[in-house]
Coordinates of C-alpha atoms in Angstrom, one line a residue:
X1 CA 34.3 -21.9 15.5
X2 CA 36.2 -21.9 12.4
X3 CA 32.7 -21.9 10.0
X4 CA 31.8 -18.9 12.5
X5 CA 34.5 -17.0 12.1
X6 CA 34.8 -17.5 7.8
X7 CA 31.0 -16.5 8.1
X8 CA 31.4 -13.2 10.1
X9 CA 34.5 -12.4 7.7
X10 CA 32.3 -13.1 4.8
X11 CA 29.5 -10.7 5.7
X12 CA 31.5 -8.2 7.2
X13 CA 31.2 -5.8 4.4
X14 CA 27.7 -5.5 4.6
X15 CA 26.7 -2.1 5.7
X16 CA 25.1 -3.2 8.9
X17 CA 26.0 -2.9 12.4
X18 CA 27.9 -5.8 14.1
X19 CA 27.9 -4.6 17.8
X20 CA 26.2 -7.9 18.8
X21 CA 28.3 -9.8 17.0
X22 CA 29.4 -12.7 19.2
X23 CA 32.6 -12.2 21.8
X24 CA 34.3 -15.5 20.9
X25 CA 33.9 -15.3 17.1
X26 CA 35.5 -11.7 17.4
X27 CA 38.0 -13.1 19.0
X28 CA 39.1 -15.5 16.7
X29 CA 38.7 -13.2 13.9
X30 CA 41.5 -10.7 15.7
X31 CA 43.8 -14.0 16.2
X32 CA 43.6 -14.6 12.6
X33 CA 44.1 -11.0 11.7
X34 CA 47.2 -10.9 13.8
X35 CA 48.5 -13.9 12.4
X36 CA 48.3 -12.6 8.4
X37 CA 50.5 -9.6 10.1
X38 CA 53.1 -11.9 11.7
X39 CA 53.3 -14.0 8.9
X40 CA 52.0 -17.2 10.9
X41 CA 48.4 -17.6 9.4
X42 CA 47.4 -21.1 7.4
X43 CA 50.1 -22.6 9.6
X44 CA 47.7 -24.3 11.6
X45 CA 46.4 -26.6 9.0
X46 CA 43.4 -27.7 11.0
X47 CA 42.4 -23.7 12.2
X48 CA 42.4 -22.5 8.5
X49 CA 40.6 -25.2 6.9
X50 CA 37.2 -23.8 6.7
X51 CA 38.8 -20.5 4.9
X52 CA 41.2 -22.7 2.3
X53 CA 38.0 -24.7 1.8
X54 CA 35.8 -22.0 1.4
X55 CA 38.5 -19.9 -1.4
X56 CA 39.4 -23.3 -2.9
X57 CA 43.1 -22.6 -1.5
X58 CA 46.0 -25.5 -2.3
X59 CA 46.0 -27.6 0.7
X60 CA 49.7 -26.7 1.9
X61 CA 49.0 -23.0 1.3
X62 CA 51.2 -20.6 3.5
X63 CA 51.9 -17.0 3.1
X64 CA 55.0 -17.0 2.0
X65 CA 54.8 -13.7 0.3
X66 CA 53.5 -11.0 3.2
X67 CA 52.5 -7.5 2.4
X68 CA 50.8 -7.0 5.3
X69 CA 53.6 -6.6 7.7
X70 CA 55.1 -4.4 5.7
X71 CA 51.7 -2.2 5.6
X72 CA 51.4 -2.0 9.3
X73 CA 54.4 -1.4 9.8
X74 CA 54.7 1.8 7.5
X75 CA 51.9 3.3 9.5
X76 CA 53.7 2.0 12.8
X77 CA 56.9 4.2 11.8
X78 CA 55.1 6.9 10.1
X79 CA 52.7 8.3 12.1
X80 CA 54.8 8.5 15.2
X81 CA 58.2 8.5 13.9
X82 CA 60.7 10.3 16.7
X83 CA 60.9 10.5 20.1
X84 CA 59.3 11.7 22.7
X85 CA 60.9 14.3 25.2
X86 CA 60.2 14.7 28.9
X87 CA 59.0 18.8 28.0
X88 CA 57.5 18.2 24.4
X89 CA 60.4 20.5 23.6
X90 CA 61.7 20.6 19.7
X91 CA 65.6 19.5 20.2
X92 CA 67.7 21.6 19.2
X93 CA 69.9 18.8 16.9
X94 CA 66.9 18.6 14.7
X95 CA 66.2 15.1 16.0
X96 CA 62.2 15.0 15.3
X97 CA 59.6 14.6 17.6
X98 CA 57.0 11.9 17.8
X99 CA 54.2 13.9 19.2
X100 CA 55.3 17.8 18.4
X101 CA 52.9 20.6 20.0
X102 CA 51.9 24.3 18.9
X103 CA 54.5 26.9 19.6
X104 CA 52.3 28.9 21.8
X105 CA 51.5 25.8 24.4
X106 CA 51.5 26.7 28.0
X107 CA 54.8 25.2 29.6
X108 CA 52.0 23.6 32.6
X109 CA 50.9 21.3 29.5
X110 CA 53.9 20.7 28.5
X111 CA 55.0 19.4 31.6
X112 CA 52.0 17.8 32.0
X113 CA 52.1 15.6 28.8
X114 CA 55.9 14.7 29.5
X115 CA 55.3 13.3 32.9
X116 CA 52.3 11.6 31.4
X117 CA 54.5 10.0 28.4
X118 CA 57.1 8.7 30.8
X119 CA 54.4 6.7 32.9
X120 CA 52.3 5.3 29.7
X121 CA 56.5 4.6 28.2
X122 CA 54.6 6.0 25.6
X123 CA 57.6 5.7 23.7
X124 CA 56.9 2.4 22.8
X125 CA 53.2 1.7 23.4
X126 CA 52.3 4.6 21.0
X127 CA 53.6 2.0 18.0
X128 CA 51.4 -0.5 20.0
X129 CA 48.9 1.6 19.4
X130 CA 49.2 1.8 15.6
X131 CA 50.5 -1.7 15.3
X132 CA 46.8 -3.6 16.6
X133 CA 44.9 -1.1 14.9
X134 CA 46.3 -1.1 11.6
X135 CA 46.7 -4.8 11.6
X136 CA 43.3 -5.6 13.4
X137 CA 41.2 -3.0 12.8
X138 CA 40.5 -1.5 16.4
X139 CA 42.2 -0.8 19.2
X140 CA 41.3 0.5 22.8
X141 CA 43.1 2.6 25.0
X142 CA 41.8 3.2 28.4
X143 CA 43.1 6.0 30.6
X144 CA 43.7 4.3 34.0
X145 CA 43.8 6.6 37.2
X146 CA 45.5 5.4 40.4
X147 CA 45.2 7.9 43.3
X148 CA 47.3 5.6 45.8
X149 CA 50.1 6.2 43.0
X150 CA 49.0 9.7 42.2
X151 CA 49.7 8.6 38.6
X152 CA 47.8 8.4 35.4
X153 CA 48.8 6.4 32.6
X154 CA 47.5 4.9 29.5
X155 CA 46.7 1.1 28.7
X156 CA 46.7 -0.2 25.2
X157 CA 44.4 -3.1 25.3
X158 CA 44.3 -6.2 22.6
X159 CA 40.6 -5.6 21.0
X160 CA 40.0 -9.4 21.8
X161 CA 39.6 -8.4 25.2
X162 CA 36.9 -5.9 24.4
X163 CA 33.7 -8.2 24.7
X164 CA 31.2 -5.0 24.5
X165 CA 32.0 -1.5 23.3
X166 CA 29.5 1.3 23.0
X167 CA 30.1 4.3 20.9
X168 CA 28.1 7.4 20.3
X169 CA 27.7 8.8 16.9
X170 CA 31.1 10.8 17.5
X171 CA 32.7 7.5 18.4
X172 CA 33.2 8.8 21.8
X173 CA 33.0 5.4 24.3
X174 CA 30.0 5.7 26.2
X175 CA 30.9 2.1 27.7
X176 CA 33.0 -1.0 27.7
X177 CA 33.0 -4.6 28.6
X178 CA 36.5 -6.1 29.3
X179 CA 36.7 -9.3 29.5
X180 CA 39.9 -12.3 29.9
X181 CA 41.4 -15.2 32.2
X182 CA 43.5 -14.3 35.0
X183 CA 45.6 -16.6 37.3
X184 CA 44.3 -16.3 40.7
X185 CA 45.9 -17.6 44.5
X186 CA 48.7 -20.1 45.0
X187 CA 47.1 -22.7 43.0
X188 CA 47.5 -21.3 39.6
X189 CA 44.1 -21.8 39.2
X190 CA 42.1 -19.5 36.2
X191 CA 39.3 -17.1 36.3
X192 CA 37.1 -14.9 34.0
X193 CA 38.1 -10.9 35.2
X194 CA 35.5 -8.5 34.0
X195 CA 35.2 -5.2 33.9
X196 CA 32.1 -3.3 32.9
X197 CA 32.5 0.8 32.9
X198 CA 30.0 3.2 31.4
X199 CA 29.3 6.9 32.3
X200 CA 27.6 5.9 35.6
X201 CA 29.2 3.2 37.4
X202 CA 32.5 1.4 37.0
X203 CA 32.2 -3.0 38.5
X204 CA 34.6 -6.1 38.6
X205 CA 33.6 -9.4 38.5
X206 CA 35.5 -12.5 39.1
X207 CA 33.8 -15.7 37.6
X208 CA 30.2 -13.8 37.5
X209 CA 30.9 -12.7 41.5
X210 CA 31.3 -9.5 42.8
X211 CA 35.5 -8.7 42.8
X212 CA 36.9 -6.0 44.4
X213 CA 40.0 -5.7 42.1
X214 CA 41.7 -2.2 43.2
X215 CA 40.8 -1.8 46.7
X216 CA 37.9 0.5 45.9
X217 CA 34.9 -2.2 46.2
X218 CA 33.7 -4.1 43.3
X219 CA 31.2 -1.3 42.3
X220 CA 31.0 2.0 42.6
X221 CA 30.1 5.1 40.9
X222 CA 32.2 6.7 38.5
X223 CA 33.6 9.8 39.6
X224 CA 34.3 11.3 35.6
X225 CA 31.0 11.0 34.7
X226 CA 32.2 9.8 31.2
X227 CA 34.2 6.7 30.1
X228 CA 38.1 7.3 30.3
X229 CA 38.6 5.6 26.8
X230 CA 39.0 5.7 23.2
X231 CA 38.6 2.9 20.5
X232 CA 40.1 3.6 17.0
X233 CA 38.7 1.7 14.0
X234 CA 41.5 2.2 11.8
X235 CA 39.8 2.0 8.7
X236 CA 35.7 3.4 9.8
X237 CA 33.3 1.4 7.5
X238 CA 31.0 3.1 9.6
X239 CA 30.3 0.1 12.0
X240 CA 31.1 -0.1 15.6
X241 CA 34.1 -2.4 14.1
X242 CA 36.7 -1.4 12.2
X243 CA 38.3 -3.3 9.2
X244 CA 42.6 -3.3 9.3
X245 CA 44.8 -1.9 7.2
X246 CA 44.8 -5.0 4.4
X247 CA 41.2 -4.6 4.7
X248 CA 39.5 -5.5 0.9
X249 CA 42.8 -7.4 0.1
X250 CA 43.0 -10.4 2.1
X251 CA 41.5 -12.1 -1.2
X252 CA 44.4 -10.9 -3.9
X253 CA 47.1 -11.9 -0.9
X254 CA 45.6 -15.5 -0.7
X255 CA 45.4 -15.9 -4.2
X256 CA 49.3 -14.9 -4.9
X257 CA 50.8 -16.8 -1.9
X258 CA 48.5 -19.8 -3.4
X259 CA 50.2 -20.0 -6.4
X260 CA 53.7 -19.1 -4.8
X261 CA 52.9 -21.7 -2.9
X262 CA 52.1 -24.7 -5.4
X263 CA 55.3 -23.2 -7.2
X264 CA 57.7 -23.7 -4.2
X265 CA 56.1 -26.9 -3.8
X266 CA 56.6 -27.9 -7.3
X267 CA 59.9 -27.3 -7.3
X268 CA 60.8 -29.2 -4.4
X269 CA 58.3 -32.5 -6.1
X270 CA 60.9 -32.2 -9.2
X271 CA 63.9 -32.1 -7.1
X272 CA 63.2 -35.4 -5.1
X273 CA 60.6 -37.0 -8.0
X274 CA 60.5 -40.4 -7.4
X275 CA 62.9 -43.4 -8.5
X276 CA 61.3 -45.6 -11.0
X277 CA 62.3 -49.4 -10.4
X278 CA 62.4 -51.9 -13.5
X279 CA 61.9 -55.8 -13.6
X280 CA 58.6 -55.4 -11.2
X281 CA 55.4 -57.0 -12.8
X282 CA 52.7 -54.1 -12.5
X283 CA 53.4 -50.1 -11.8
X284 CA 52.1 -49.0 -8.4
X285 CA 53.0 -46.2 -5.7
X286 CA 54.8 -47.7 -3.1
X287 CA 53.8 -45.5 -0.7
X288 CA 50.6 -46.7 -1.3
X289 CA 50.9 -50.2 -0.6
X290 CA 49.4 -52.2 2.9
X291 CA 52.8 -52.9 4.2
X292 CA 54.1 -49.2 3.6
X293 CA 51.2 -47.5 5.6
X294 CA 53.0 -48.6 9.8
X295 CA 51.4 -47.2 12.3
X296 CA 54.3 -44.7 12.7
X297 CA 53.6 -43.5 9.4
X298 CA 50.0 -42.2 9.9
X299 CA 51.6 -41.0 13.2
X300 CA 54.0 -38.8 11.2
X301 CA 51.0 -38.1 9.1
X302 CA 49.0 -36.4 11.8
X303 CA 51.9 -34.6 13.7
X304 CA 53.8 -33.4 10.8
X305 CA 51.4 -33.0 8.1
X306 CA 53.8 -30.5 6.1
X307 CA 55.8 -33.5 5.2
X308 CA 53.1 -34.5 2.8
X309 CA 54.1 -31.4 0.3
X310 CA 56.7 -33.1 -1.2
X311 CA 55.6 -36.5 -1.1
X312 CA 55.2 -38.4 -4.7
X313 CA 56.7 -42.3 -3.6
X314 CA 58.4 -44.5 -5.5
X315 CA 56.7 -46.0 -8.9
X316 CA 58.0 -49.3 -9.8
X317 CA 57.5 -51.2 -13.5
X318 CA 58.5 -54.0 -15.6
X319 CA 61.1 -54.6 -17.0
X320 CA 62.4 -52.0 -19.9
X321 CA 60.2 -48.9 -18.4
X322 CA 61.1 -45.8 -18.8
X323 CA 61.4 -43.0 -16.5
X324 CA 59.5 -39.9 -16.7
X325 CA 60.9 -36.9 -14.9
X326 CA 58.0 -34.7 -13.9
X327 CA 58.2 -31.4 -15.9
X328 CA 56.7 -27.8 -14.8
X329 CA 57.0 -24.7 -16.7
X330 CA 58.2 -21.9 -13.6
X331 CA 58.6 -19.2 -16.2
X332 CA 54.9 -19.4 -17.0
X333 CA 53.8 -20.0 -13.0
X334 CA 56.5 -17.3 -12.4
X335 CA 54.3 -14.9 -14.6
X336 CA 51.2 -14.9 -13.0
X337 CA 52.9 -14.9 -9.6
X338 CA 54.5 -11.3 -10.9
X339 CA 50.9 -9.8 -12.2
X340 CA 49.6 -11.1 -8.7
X341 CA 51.5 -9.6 -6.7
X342 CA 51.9 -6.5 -9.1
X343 CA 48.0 -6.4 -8.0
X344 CA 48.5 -6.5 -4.5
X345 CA 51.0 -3.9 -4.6
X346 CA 48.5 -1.4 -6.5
X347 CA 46.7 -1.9 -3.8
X348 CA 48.5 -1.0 -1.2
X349 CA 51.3 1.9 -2.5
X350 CA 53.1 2.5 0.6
X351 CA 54.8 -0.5 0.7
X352 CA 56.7 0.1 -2.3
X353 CA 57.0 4.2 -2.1
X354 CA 60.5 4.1 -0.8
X355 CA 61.8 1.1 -3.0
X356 CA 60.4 3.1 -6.2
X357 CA 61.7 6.8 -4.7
X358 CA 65.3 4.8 -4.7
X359 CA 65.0 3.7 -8.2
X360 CA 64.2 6.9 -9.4
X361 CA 67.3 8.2 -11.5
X362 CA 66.5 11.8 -11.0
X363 CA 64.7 12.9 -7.4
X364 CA 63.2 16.0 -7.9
X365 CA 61.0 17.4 -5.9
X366 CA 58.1 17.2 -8.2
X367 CA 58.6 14.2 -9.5
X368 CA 58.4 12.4 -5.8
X369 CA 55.6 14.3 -5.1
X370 CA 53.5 12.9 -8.2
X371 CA 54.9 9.3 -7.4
X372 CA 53.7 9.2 -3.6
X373 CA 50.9 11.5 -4.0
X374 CA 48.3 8.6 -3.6
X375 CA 50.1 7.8 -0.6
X376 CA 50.5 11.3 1.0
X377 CA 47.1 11.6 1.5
X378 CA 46.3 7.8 2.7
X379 CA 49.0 8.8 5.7
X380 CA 47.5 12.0 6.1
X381 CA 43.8 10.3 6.3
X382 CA 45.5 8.1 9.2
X383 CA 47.6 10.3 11.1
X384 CA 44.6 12.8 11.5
X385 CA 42.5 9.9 12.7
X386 CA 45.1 8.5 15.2
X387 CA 46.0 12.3 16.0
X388 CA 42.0 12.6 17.2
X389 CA 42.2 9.8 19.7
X390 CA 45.5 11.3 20.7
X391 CA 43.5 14.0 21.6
X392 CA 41.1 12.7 22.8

């Protein structure tokens, strides 16, 4: 799975469609995605190796340095910074609104959109919203109706869930496949829910059977005429998948929290080098010795192989040997860790706009304007794109 996914991540820059790209490697992919946006990815020594293989990556590599949280979540507060008011009234404190509408909308929509907000909570799923698709690449929202309610509400789905999506050449959904394990009866037991919808007929299945999973039957025509959805490719490579907001990076990022990594590392060898002992006849590793390796040792090995980073042992020697200290230059290491990450950064603007605009002596307004020009019109690219789906 791990070969599968470093393959699909490798070719996914070719200017092809990958709407039959397999289910189960997508869903991996998105896993790992998250993961370099909550700053858990390479963790999982074993679930990485076939990417640090593949990039040559140090063995204990981590992300210890993570720009892409901070990416996402600039869009996240950006885009949809505010609140959103049960009217979609301006309030009179100046307090700014999230989602603010033309002066000349009709109170009924008005109305209408803050009923609306309060069922999705809105509030807070419209940063979930942003959130997956900046730091997956895509995101679905499906509008669900329930007339037993007499409610209407949006669902922000996880795009690992989406097992088929079909778009036109607008990007309108024409159809969806959802697809997950739910806990069904008393026993606890697990099942695969689908749901298949497309312009025709909506259908639920429960382990490939028939499921009648709102009270409607488990197939029946759908009364739209159109698919109640919208997927968002944050950045549109112009496939049916979209690529996230670190998207052309990932690369740089490994490379700089590989080196930061070896230097931490480094650091913490030289701090606990190892003790040499005199009046032994030959110079040999302890650690390495038959009578050093217990079977609770290769069981420490296996559960906690992090423990290994600092590991050097114990050299012993005859008598009259010296000891050598191990000896790293940081400032050098230091160095290319700085144009690294100075790299990254150019990269990716917006998570350093505010940092600079408070360092600046003199703010006029200008001068901030040429400094975040490049990223004015990157959040402008993105807040028009999510503002479509809004729409939509």
């Amino acid at each position: 799975m791990s070969s599968a996914v470093k393959t699909f991540r490798q070719a996914f820059n070719n200017i092809q469609d990958q709407s039959d790209t397999d289910f189960y490697i997508r869903q991996e992919l998105y896993e790992k995605r998250w993961q370099y946006y909550d700053n858990t990815a390479y963790l999982d020594m074993l679930k990485w190796r076939s990417e640090k293989g593949a990039a040559g990556l140090y063995r204990f590599h981590r992300q210890i340095y993570n720009p892409t949280y901070r990416l996402v979540e600039f869009y996240v507060t950006s885009i949809y910074p505010g609140i959103l008011t049960g009217d979609a009234l301006r309030i009179p404190d100046g307090t700014p609104l999230a989602i603010p509408l033309a002066s000349d909308t009709s109170e009924e929509i008005r109305q209408a959109l803050g009923v609306l907000w309060e069922w999705s909570n809105w509030q807070d799923n419209k940063d979930v919203f942003v959130r997956y698709a900046a730091a997956c690449g895509d995101v679905l929202v499906k509008v669900v109706d329930d007339p037993q309610r007499r409610k209407v509400y949006f669902d922000v789905i996880w795009p690992g869930l989406v097992k088929e999506i079909d778009l036109d050449i607008s990007g309108n959904v024409r159809g969806y496949v959802l697809e997950y394990d739910i806990v069904t009866g008393d026993d606890g037991r697990y099942q695969t829910y689908r749901e298949e919808v497309d312009g025709d007929v909506i259908q639920y299945f429960l382990d490939d059977n028939p499921y009648d999973a709102n009270g409607y039957g488990s197939k029946f025509t759908n009364p739209y005429g159109f698919v109640p959805a919208v997927w968002w490719r944050f950045n549109n490579i112009g496939t049916t998948y979209g690529a996230p907001a670190n998207w052309a990076s990932t690369t740089k990022i490994d490379g700089l929290n590989d080196i930061v990594s070896q230097i931490s590392d480094q650091v913490e060898k030289v701090l606990v080098s190892p003790i040499l002992i005199s009046g032994v006849s030959s110079v040999k590793p302890l650690s390495n010795s038959a009578s050093s390796r217990t079977q609770s040792s290769y069981t420490d090995t296996w559960d906690q192989p992090q423990k290994e980073r600092a590991s050097l042992g114990i050299l012993t020697g005859p008598e009259g040997s010296k000891l050598n200290m191990l000896e790293m230059d940081v400032e050098q290491a230091v160095e290319l860790a700085q144009k690294l990450l100075a790299e990254v950064e150019a990269d990716f603007p917006e998570i350093t706009m505010y940092r600079d605009v408070r360092e600046m002596t003199q703010t006029t307004g200008p001068a901030v304007d040429r400094l975040v020009g490049d990223v004015k019109n990157r959040f402008t690219n993105k807040a028009a794109s999510a503002d479509v789906q809004s729409k939509k």
